[in-house]
CSV table of C-alpha atoms and ligand atoms in Angstrom, one decimal:
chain,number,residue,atom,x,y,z
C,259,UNK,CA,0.0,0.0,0.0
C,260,UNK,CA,1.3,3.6,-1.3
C,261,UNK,CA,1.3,5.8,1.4
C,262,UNK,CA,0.8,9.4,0.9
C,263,UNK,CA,0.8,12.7,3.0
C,264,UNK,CA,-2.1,15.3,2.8
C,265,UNK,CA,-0.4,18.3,3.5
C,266,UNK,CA,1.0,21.9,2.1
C,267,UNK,CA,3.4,22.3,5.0
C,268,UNK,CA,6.8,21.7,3.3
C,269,UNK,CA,8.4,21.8,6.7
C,270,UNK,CA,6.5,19.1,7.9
C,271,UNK,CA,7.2,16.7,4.7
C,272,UNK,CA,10.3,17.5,4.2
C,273,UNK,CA,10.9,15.8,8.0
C,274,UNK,CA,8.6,12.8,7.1
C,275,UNK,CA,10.1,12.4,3.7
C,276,UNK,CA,13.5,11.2,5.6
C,277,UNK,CA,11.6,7.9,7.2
C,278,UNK,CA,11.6,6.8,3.5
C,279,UNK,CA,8.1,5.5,3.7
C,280,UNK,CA,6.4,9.1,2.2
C,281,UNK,CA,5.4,7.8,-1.7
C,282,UNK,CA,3.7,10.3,-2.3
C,283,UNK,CA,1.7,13.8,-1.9
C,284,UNK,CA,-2.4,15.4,-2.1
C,285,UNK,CA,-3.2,18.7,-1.7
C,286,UNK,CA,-6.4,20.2,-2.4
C,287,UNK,CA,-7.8,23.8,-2.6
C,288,UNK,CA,-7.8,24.2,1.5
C,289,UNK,CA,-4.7,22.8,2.1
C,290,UNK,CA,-3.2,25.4,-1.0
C,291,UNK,CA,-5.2,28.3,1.0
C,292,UNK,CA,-3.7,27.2,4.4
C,293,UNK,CA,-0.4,27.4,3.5
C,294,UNK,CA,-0.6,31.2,2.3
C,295,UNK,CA,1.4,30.5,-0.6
C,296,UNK,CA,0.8,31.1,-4.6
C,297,UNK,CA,-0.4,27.0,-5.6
C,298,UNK,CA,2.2,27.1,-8.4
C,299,UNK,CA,4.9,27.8,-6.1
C,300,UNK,CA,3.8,25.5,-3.2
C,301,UNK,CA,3.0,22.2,-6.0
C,302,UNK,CA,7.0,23.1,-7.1
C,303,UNK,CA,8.9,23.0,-4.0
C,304,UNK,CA,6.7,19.4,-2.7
C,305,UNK,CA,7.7,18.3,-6.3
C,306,UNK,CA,11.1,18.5,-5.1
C,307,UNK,CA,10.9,17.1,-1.9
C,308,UNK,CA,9.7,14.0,-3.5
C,309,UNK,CA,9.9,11.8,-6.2
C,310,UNK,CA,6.2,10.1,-6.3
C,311,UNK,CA,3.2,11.4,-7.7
C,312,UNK,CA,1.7,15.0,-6.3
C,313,UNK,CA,-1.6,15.7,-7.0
C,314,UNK,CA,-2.5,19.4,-8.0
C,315,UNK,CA,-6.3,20.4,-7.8
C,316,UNK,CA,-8.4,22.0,-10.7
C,317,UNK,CA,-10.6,24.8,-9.2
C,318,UNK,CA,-13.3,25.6,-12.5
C,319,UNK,CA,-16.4,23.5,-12.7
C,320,UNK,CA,-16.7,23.3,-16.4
C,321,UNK,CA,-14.0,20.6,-18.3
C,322,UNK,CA,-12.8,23.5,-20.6
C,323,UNK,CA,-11.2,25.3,-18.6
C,324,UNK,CA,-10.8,22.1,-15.7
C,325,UNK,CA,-8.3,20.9,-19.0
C,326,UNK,CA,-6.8,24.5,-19.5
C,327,UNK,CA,-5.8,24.2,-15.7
C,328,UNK,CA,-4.7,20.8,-15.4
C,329,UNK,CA,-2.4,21.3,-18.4
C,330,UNK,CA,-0.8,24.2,-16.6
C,331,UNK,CA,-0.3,22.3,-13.4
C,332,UNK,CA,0.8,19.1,-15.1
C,333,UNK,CA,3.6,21.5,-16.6
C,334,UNK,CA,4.3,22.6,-13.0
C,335,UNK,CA,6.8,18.9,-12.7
C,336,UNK,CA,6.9,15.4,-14.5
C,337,UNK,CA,5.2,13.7,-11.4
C,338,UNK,CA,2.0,16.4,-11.2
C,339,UNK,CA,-1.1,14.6,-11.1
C,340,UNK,CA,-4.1,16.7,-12.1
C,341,UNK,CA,-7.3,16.3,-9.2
C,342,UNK,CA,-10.5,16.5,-10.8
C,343,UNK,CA,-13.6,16.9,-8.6
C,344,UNK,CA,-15.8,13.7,-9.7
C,345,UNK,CA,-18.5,16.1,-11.4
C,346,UNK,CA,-20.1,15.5,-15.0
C,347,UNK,CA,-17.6,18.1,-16.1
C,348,UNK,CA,-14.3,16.5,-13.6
C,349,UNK,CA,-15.0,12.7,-15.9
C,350,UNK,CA,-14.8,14.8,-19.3
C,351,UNK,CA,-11.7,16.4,-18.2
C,352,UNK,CA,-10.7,13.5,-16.7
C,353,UNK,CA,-11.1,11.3,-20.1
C,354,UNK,CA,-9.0,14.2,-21.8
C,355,UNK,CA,-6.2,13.9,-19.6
C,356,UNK,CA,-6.2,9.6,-20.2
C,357,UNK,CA,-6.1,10.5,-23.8
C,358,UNK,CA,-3.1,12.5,-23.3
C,359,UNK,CA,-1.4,10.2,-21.4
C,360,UNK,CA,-1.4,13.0,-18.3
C,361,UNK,CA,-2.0,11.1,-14.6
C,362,UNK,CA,-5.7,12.3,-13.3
C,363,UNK,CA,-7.0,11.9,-9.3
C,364,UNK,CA,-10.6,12.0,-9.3
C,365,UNK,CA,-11.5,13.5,-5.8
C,366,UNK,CA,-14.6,13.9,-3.9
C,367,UNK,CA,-16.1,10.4,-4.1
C,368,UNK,CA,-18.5,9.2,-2.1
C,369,UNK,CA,-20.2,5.9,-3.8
C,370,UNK,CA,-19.1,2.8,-5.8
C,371,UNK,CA,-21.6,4.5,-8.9
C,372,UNK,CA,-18.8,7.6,-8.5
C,373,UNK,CA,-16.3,5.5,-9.0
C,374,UNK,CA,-17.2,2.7,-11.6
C,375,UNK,CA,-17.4,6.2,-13.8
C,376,UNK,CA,-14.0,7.6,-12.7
C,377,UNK,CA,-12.6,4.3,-13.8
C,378,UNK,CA,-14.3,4.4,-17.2
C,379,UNK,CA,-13.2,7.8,-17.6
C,380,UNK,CA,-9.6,6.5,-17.4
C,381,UNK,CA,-8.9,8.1,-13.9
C,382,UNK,CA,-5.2,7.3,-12.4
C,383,UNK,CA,-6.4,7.6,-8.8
C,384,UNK,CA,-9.9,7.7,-7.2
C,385,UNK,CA,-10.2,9.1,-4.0
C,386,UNK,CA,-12.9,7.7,-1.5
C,387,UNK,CA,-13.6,10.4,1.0
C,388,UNK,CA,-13.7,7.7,3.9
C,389,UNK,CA,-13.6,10.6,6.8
C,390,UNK,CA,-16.2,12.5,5.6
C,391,UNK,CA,-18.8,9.6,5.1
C,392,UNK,CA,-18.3,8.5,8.9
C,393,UNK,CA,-19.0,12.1,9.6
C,394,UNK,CA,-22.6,11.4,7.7
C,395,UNK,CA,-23.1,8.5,9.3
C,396,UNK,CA,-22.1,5.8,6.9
C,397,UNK,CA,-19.1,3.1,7.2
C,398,UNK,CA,-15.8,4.9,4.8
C,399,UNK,CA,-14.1,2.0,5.0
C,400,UNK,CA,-16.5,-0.6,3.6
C,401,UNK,CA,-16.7,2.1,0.6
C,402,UNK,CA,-13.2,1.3,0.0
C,403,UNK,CA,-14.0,-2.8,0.3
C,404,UNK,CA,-16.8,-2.3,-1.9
C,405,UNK,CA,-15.1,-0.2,-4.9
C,406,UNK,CA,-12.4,-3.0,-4.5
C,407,UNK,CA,-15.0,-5.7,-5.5
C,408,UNK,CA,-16.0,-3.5,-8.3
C,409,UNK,CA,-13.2,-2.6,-9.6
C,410,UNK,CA,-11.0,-6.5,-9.5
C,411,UNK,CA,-14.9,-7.7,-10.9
C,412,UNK,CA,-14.2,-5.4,-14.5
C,413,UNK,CA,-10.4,-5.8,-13.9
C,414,UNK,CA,-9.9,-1.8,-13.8
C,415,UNK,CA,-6.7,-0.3,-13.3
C,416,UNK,CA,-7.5,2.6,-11.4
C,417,UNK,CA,-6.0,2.8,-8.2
C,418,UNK,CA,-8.2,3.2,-4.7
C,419,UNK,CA,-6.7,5.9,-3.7
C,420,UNK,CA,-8.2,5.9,0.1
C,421,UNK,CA,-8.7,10.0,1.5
C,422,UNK,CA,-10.0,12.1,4.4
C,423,UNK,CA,-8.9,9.3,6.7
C,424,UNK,CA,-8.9,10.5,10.2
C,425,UNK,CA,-7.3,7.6,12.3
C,426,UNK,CA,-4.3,5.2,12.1
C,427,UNK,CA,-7.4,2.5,12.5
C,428,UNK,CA,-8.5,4.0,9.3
C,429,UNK,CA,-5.3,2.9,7.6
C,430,UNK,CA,-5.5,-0.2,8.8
C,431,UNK,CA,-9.0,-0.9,7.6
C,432,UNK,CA,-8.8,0.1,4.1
C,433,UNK,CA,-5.3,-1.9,3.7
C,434,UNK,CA,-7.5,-5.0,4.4
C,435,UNK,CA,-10.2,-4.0,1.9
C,436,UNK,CA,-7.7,-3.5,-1.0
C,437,UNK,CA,-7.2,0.3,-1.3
C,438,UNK,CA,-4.2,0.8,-3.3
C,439,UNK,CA,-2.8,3.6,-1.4
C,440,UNK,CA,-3.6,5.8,1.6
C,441,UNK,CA,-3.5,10.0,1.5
C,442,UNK,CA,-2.7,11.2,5.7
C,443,UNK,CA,-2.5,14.2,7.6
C,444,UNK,CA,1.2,14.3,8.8
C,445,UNK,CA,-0.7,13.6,12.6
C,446,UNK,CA,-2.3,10.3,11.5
C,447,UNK,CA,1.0,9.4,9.2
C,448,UNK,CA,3.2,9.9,12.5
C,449,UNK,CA,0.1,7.8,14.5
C,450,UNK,CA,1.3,5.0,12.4
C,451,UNK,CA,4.2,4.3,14.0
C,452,UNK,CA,2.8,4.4,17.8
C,453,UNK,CA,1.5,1.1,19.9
C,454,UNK,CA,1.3,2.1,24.1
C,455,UNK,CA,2.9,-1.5,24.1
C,456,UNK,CA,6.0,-0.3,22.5
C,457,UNK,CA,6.9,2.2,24.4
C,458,UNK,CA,6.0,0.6,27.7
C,459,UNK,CA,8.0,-3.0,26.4
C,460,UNK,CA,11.4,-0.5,25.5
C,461,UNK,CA,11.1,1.5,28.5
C,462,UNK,CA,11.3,-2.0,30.5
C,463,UNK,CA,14.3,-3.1,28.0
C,464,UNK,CA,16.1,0.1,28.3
C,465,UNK,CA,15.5,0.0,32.6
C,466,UNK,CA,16.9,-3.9,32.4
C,467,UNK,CA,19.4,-2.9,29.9
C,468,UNK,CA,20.9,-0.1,32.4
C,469,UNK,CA,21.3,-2.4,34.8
C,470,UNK,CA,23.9,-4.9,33.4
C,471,UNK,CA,26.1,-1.6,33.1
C,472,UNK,CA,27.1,-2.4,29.6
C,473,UNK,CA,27.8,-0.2,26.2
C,474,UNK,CA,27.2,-2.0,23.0
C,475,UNK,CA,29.4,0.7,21.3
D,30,E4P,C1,-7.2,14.4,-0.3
D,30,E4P,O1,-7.0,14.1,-1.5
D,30,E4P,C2,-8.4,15.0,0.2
D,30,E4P,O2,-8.7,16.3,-0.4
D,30,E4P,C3,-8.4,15.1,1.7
D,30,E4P,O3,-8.0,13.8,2.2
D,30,E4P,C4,-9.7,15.5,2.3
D,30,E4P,O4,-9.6,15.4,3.7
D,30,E4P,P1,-10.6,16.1,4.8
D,30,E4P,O5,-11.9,15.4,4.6
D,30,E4P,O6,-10.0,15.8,6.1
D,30,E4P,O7,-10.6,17.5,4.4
């Protein structure tokens, strides 16, 4: 499973980018706005930091201009990836870019019928809004299950590309329904690591491991 972070904050990737296990970046028009920064600039400098695929948001509604845009942010860097909103419009522009070979992220999804039509429009990446549906009071997770069954039933290549996830449970979940990668906030992505039985069984190692008064180095 691709892991990716959902962030703007350079700082903070750059740091998580050195664990090696950061494949990729999201952003999305309130991440741009919360870092401050002009979008062309920001989508650069996280280009840089790393070498996977960073998806770039289209902000008009209608696929004529959605193309004109994502053409300008796929020039941004060779590993752009143009987000589409999954919109009538978002699956014509989103066709457009499979013809030309440019990678497409079709965001906002919230139902297998969403996404059996980003995958015939030749989307790269759909994105399963997993948070958001708990918040309405439906299961995100089984979403992510259910597009997998979908999806492996037509043998479409599209990858579940599992987003708004809240909780390192989250992560879990939708690695054992079959998402194909995982978009976090840098606070779930560093949740990931952390068990309460870890630190309690090395604190008890390091106590016993004081004791013998011994160095390894
Ligand atoms: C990423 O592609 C999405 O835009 C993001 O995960 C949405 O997360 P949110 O529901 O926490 O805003």
């Amino acid at each position: 499973m691709q892991l990716f972070l959902d962030t703007t904050d350079t700082a903070v990737l750059a740091d998580l980018v050195k664990t090696g296990l950061v494949d990729g970046v999201t952003t999305n028009p309130t991440l741009i706005a919360k870092s401050g920064r002009p979008m062309a600039e920001v989508i650069a400098e996280i280009c840089g930091l790393v070498e996977g695929p960073v998806s770039a948001e289209a902000v008009a509604t209608d696929a004529e201009t959605m193309i004109k845009e994502g053409r300008k942010l796929a020039d941004i860097a060779g590993n752009v990836v143009v987000k589409l909103p999954l919109t009538r419009d978002g699956l014509i522009a989103c066709a457009a870019f499979a013809a030309d070979g440019i990678a497409t992220n079709v965001t906002l999804c919230f139902s297998v019928a969403q996404a059996l039509l980003a995958a015939k429009a030749g989307a790269t990446y759909v994105s399963p809004f997993v948070g958001r549906l708990d918040d309405h009071g439906a299961d995100g997770c089984a979403l992510i299950g259910d597009i997998r069954t979908v999806y492996d039933n037509y043998g479409f290549d599209t990858e579940i590309l599992a987003a708004s996830v809240r909780t390192a449970d989250h992560v879990a979940r939708c690695a054992e329904l079959g998402a194909d990668c995982a978009t976090l906030p840098p606070n779930v992505f560093e949740a990931l690591f952390k068990h309460p039985l870890t630190d309690k069984g090395l604190e008890a190692f390091l106590s016993d491991w004081a004791k013998t008064g011994q160095t390894i180095l």
